[in-house]
CSV table of C-alpha atoms in Angstrom, one decimal:
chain,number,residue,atom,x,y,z
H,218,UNK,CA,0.0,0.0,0.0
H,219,UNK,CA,2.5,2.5,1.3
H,220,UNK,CA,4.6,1.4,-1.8
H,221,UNK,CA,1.4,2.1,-4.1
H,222,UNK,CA,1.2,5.7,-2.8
H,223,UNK,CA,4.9,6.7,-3.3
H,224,UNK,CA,4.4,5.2,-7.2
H,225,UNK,CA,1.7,7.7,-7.2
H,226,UNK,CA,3.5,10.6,-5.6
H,227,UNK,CA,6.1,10.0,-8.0
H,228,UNK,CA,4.3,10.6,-11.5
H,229,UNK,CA,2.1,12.9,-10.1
H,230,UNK,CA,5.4,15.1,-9.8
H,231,UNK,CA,6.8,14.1,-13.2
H,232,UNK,CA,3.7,15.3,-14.6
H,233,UNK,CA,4.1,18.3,-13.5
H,234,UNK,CA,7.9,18.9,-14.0
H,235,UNK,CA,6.9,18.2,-18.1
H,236,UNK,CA,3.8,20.4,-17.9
H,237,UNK,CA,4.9,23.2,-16.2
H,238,UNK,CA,7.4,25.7,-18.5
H,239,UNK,CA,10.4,26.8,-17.1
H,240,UNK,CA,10.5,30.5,-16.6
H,241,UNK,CA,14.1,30.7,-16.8
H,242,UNK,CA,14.5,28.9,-20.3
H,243,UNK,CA,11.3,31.4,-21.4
H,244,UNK,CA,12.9,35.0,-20.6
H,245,UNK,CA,16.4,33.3,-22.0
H,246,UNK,CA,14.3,33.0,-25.5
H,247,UNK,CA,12.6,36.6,-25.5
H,248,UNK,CA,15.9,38.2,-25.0
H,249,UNK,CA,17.4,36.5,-28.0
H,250,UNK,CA,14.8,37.3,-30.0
H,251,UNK,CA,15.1,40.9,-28.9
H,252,UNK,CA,18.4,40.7,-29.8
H,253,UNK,CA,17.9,39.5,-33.3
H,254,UNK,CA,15.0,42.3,-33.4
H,255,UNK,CA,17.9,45.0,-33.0
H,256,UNK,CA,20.3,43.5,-34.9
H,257,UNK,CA,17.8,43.6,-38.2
H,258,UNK,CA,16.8,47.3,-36.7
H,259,UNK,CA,20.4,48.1,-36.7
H,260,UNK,CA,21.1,46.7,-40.0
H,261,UNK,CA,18.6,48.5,-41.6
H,262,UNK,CA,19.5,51.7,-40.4
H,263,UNK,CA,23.1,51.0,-41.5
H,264,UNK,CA,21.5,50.2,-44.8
H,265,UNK,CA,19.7,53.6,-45.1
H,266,UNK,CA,22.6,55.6,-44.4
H,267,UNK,CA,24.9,53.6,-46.5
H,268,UNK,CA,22.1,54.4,-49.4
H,269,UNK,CA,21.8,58.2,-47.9
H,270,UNK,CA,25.5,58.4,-48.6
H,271,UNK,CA,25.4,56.7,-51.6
H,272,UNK,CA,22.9,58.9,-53.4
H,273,UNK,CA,25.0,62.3,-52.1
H,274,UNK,CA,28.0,60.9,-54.4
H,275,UNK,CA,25.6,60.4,-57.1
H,276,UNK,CA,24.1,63.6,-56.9
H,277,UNK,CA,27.7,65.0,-56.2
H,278,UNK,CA,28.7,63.0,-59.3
H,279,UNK,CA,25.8,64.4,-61.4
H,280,UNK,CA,27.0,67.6,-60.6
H,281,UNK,CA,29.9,67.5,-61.5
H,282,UNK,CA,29.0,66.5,-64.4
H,283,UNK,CA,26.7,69.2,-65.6
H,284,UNK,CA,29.7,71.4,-64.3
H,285,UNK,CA,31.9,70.0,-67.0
H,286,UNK,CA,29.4,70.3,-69.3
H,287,UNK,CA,28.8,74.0,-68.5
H,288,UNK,CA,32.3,74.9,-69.0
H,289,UNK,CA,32.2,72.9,-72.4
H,290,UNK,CA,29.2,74.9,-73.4
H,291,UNK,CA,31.0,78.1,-72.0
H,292,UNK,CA,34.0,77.3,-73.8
H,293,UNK,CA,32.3,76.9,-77.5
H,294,UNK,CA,30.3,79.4,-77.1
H,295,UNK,CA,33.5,81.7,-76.9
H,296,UNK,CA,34.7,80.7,-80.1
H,297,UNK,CA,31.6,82.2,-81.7
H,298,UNK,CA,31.2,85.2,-79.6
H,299,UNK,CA,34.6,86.4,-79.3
H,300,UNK,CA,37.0,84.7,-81.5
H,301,UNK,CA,38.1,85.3,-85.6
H,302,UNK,CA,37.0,88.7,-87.5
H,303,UNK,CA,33.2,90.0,-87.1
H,304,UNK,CA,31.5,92.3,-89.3
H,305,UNK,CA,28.4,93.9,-89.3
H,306,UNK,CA,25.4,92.6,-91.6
H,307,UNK,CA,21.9,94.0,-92.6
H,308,UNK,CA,19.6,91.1,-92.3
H,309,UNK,CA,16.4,92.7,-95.2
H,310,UNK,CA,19.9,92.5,-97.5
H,311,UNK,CA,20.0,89.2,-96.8
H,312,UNK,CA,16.8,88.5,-97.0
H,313,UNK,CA,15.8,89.9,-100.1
H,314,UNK,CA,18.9,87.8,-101.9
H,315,UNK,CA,17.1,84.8,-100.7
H,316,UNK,CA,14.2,86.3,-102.4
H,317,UNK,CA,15.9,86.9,-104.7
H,318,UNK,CA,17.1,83.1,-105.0
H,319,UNK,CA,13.4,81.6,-104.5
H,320,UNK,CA,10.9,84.1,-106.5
H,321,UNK,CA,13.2,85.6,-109.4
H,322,UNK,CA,10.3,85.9,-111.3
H,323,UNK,CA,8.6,88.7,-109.0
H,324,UNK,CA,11.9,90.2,-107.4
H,325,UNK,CA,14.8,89.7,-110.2
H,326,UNK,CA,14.1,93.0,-111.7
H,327,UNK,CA,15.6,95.5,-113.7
H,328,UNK,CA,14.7,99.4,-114.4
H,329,UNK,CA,13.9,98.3,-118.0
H,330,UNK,CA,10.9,96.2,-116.6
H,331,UNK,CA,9.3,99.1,-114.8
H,332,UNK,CA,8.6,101.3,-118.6
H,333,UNK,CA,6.7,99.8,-121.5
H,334,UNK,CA,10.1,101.7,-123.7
H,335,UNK,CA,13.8,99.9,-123.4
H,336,UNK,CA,15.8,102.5,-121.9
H,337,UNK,CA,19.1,100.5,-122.3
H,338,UNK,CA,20.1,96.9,-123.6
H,339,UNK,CA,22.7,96.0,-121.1
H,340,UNK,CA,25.3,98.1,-123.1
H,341,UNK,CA,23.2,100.8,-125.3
H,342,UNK,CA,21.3,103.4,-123.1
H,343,UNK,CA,18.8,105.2,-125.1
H,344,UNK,CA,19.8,109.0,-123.7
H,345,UNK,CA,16.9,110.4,-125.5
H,346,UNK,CA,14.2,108.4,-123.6
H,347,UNK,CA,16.5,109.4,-120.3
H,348,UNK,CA,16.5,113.1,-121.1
H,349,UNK,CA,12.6,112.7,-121.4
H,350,UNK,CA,11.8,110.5,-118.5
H,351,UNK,CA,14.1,113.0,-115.9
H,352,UNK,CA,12.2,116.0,-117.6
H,353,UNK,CA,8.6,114.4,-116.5
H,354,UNK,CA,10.7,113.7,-113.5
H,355,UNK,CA,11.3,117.3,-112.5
H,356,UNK,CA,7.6,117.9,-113.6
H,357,UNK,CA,6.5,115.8,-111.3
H,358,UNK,CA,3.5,114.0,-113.7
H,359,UNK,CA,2.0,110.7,-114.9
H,360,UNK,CA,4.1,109.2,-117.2
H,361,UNK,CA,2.2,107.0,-119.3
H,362,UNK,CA,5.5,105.0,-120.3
H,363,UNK,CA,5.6,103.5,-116.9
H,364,UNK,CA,4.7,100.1,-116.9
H,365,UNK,CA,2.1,100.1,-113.8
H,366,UNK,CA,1.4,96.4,-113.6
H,367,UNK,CA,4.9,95.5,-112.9
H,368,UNK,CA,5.3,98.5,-110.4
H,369,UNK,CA,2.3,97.7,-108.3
H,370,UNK,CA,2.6,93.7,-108.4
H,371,UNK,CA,6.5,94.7,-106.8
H,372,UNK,CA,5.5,97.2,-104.7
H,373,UNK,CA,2.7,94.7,-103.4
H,374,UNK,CA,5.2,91.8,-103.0
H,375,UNK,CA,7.6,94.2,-100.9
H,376,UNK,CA,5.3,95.0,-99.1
H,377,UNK,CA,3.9,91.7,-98.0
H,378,UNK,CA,7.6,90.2,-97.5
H,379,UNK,CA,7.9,93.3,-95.1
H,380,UNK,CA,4.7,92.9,-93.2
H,381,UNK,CA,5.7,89.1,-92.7
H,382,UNK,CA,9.5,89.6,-91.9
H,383,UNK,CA,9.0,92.7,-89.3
H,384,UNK,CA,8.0,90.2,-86.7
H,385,UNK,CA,11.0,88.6,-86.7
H,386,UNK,CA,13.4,91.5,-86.9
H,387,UNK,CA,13.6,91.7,-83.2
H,388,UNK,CA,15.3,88.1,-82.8
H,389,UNK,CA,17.9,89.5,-85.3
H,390,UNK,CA,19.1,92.5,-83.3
H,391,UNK,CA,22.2,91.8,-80.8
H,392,UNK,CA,22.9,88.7,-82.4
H,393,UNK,CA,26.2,87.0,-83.0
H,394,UNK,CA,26.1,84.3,-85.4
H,395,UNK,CA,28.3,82.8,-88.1
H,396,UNK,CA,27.6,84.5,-91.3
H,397,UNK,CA,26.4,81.1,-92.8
H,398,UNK,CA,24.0,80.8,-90.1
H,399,UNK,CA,22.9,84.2,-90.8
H,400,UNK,CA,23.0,83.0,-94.7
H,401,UNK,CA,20.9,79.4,-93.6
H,402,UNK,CA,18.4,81.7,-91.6
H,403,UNK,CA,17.9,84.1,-94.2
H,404,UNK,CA,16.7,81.4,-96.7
H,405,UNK,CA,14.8,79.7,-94.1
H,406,UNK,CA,13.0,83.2,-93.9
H,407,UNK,CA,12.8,83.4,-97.5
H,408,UNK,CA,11.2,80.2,-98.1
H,409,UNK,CA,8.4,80.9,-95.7
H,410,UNK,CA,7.2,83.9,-97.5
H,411,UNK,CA,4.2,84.2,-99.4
H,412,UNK,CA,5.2,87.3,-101.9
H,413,UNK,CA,1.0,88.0,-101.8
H,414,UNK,CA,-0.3,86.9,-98.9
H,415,UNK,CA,-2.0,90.1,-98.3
H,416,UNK,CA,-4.4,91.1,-100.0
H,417,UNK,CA,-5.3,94.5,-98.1
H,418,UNK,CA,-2.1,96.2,-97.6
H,419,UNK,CA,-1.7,99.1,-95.1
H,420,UNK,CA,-0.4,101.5,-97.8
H,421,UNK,CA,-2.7,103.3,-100.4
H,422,UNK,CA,-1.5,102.0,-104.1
H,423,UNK,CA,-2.8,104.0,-107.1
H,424,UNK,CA,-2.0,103.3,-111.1
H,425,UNK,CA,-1.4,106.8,-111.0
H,426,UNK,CA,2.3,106.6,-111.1
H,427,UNK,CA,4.4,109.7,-111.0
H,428,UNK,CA,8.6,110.2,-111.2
H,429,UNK,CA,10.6,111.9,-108.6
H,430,UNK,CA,13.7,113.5,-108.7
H,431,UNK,CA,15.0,111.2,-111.7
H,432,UNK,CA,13.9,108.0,-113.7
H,433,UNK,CA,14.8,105.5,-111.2
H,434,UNK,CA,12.1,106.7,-108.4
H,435,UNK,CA,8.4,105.9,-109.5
H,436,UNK,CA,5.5,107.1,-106.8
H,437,UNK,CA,2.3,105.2,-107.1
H,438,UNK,CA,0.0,106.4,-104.4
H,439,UNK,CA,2.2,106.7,-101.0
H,440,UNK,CA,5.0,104.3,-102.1
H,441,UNK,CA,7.9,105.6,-103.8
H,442,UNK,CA,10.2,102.8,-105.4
H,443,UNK,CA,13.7,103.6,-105.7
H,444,UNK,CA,15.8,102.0,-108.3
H,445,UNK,CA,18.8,103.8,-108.3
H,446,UNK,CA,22.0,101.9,-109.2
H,447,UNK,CA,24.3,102.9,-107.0
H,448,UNK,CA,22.3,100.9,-104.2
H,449,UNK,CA,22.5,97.3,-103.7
H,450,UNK,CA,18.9,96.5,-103.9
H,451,UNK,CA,16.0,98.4,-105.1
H,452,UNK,CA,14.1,100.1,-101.7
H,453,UNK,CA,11.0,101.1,-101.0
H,454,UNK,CA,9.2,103.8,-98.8
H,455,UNK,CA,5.7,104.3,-98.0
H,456,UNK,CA,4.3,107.4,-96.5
H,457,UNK,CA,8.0,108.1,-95.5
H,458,UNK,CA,8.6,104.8,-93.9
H,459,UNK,CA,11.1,102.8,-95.1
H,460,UNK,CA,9.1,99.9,-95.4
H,461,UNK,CA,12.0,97.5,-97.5
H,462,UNK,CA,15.4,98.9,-97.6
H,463,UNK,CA,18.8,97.6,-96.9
H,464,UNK,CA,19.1,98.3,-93.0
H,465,UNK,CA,15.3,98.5,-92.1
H,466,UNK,CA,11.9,96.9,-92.7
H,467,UNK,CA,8.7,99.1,-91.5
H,468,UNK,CA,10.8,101.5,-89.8
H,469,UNK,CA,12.7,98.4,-87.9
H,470,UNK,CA,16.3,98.8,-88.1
H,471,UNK,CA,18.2,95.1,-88.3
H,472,UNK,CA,21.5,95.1,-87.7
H,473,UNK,CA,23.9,92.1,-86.5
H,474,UNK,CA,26.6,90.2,-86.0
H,475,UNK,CA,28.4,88.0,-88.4
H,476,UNK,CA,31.8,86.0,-87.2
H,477,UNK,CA,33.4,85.2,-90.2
H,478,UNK,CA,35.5,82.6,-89.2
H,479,UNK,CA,33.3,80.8,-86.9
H,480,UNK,CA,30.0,79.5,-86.8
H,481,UNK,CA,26.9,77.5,-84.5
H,482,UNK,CA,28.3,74.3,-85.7
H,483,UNK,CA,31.8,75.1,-84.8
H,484,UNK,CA,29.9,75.7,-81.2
H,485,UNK,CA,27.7,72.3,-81.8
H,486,UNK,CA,31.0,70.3,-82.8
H,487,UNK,CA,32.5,70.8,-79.4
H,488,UNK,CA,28.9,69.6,-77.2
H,489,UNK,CA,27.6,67.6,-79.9
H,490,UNK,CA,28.3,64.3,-77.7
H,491,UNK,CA,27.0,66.0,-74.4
H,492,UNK,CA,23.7,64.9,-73.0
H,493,UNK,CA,22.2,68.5,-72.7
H,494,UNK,CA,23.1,69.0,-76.0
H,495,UNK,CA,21.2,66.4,-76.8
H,496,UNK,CA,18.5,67.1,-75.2
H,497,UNK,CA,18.2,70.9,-76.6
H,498,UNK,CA,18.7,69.8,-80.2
H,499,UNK,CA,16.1,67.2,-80.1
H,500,UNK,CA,13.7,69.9,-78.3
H,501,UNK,CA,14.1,72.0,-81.0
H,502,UNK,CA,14.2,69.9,-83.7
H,503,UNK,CA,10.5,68.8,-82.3
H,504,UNK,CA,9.5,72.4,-82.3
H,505,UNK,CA,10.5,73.9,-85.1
H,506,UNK,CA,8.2,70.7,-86.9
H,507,UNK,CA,5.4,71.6,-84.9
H,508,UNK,CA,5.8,75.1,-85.5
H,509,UNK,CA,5.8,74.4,-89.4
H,510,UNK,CA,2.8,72.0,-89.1
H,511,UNK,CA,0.9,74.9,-87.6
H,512,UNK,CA,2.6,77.1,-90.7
H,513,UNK,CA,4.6,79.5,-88.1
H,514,UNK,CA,8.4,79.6,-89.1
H,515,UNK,CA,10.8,80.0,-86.5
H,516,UNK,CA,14.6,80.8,-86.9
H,517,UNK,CA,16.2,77.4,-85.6
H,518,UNK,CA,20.1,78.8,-85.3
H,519,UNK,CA,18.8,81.4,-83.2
H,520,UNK,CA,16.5,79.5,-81.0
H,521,UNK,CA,19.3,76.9,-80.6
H,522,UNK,CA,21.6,79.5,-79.6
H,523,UNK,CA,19.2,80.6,-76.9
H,524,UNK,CA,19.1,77.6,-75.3
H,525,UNK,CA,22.6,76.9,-75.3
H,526,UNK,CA,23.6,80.5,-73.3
H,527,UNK,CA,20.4,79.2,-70.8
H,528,UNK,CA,22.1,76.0,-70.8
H,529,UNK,CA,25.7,77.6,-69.0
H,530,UNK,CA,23.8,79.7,-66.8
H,531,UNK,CA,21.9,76.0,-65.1
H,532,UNK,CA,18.9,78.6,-65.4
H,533,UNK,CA,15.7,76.8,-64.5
H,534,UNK,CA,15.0,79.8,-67.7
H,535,UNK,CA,16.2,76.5,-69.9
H,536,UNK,CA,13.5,73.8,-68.0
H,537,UNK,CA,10.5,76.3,-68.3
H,538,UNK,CA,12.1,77.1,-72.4
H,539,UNK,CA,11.8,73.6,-72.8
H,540,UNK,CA,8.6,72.6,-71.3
H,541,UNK,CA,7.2,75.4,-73.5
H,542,UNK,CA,8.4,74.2,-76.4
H,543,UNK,CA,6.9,70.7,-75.6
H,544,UNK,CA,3.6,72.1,-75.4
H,545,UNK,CA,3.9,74.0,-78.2
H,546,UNK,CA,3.7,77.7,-77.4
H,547,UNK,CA,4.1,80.5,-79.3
H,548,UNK,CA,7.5,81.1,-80.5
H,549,UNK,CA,7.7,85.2,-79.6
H,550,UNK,CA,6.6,83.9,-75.9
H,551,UNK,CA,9.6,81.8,-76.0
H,552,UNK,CA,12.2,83.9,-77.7
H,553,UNK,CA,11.5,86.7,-75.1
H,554,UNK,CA,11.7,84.0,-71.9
H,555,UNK,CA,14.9,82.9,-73.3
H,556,UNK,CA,16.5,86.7,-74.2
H,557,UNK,CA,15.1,87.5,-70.7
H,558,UNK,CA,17.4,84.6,-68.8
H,559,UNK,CA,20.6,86.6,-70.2
């Protein structure tokens, strides 16, 4: 019996020793696992740091590079701007020998053209016919010998090249380009003229056509068409305004620039492999299609140019520029943000 009770006693303990967790072994485990907890906290932070760090050199190393660029772009950019032998050119000259080049049938004239009698042959000049014309000249009457259609279909296509070029002589003005670009932008101008566009002018035409001073200035209405050889292009003047001459167009003087010896692709050579060159050139590339699409020319060298001085600065001028272009703004709105970042 007694034997029977200590049996008993026995598993009744051995029971409890398995069922009964040992508080010791318990708190041993948590900690561990705490441990482990701040390990993988600790790692992580060492992580994020290490990334931290890692982004501020590639920022760093970003710009640096854009810093390198900028003193490529500054470095080209002197070549055009201050390098080689400059001279001064009148962009309507220029213009009107891509005319010139593209509508010789309305603007390669000659004084003979403008009378319905030859007054020379290239190597004759009929003196008597002179004589006569510089008489009704000084008289200051209708001379029925002028040939009126010719006079008022040039006078009309002067006129209309004027009215569409005068937006675009304030781009010109400052400007330092090569003289081919100034060449390339004239013709680019030129080909985006329509010669009659408009069909009711600002100027009062009349057939009524009247000499002044000599053979070579005809007066129809307010516009006085001078033909006089000893200038490099025939000019014209309308109520006093010079409205197509050599130096102005409407009254808008358009002088520049022209480096002989160096051009925008000498500048584009030297950044051609540069990712922001990239970037620009494809921009305006983009732009200048769009523009056409919508039937609005816009001078590329210039534009190009633009973007390259915004481009040294690391002017958010270039980002806004750009974004503008994307959504295809108007080109003045562009060309004055850009001049305006200078």
């Amino acid at each position: 019996m007694i034997r029977a009770v200590i049996v008993f006693l026995c598993s009744s303990l051995l029971a409890h020793a398995v069922e009964t967790p040992d508080v010791r072994v318990n708190q041993g485990t948590e900690i561990n696992k705490k441990k482990e907890i701040d390990k993988s906290k600790q790692k992580r932070k060492t992580h994020e740091k290490a990334t931290e760090k890692g982004t501020g050199r590639t920022y760093k190393s970003e710009k640096g590079l854009k810093e390198t660029e900028r003193k490529e772009f500054q470095k080209a950019l002197e070549l055009l701007n201050s390098k080689g032998i400059t001279v001064e050119v009148n962009i309507p000259s220029l213009v009107f020998s891509s005319l010139l080049k593209y509508y010789p049938e309305i603007f390669q004239k000659t004084v003979n053209d403008f009378y319905t009698i030859p007054i020379s042959d290239g190597d004759f000049v009929n003196t008597t016919t002179l004589e006569y014309l510089n008489a009704r000249a000084k008289a200051q009457v209708p001379v029925k010998e002028i040939n009126t259609t010719e006079v008022l279909k040039y006078m009309t296509a002067l006129i209309n090249a004027a009215l569409q070029i005068k937006e675009k002589i304030p781009l010109y003005a400052g400007e330092i380009l090569g003289q081919s670009d100034f060449e390339e932008i004239s013709d680019y101008v030129a080909r985006s003229i329509n010669p009659f566009l408009y069909r009711r002018l600002p100027f009062r035409l009349s057939n009524r056509c009247i000499l002044i001073g000599s053979y070579e200035r005809i007066k129809c209405g307010s516009c006085l068409l001078d033909l006089s050889q000893t200038k490099a292009m025939p000019e014209l003047y309308c109520g006093g305004v010079p409205v197509f001459t050599q130096t102005s167009i409407l009254g808008y003087t358009a002088k520049a620039t022209a480096n002989v010896s160096y051009s925008l692709k000498d500048v584009e050579s030297h950044i051609r492999g540069t990712e922001t060159y990239q970037l620009i050139s494809n921009a305006v590339e983009s732009y200048v299609r769009a523009m056409e699409r919508k039937g609005i020319a816009v001078e590329k060298s210039i534009l190009k140019k633009l973007l390259i001085e915004n481009a040294i600065k690391d002017s958010k001028t270039l980002d806004l520029a750009l974004t503008k272009m994307k959504n295809e703004e108007d080109p003045t709105k562009i060309f004055g943000l850009l001049r305006g970042g200078r």
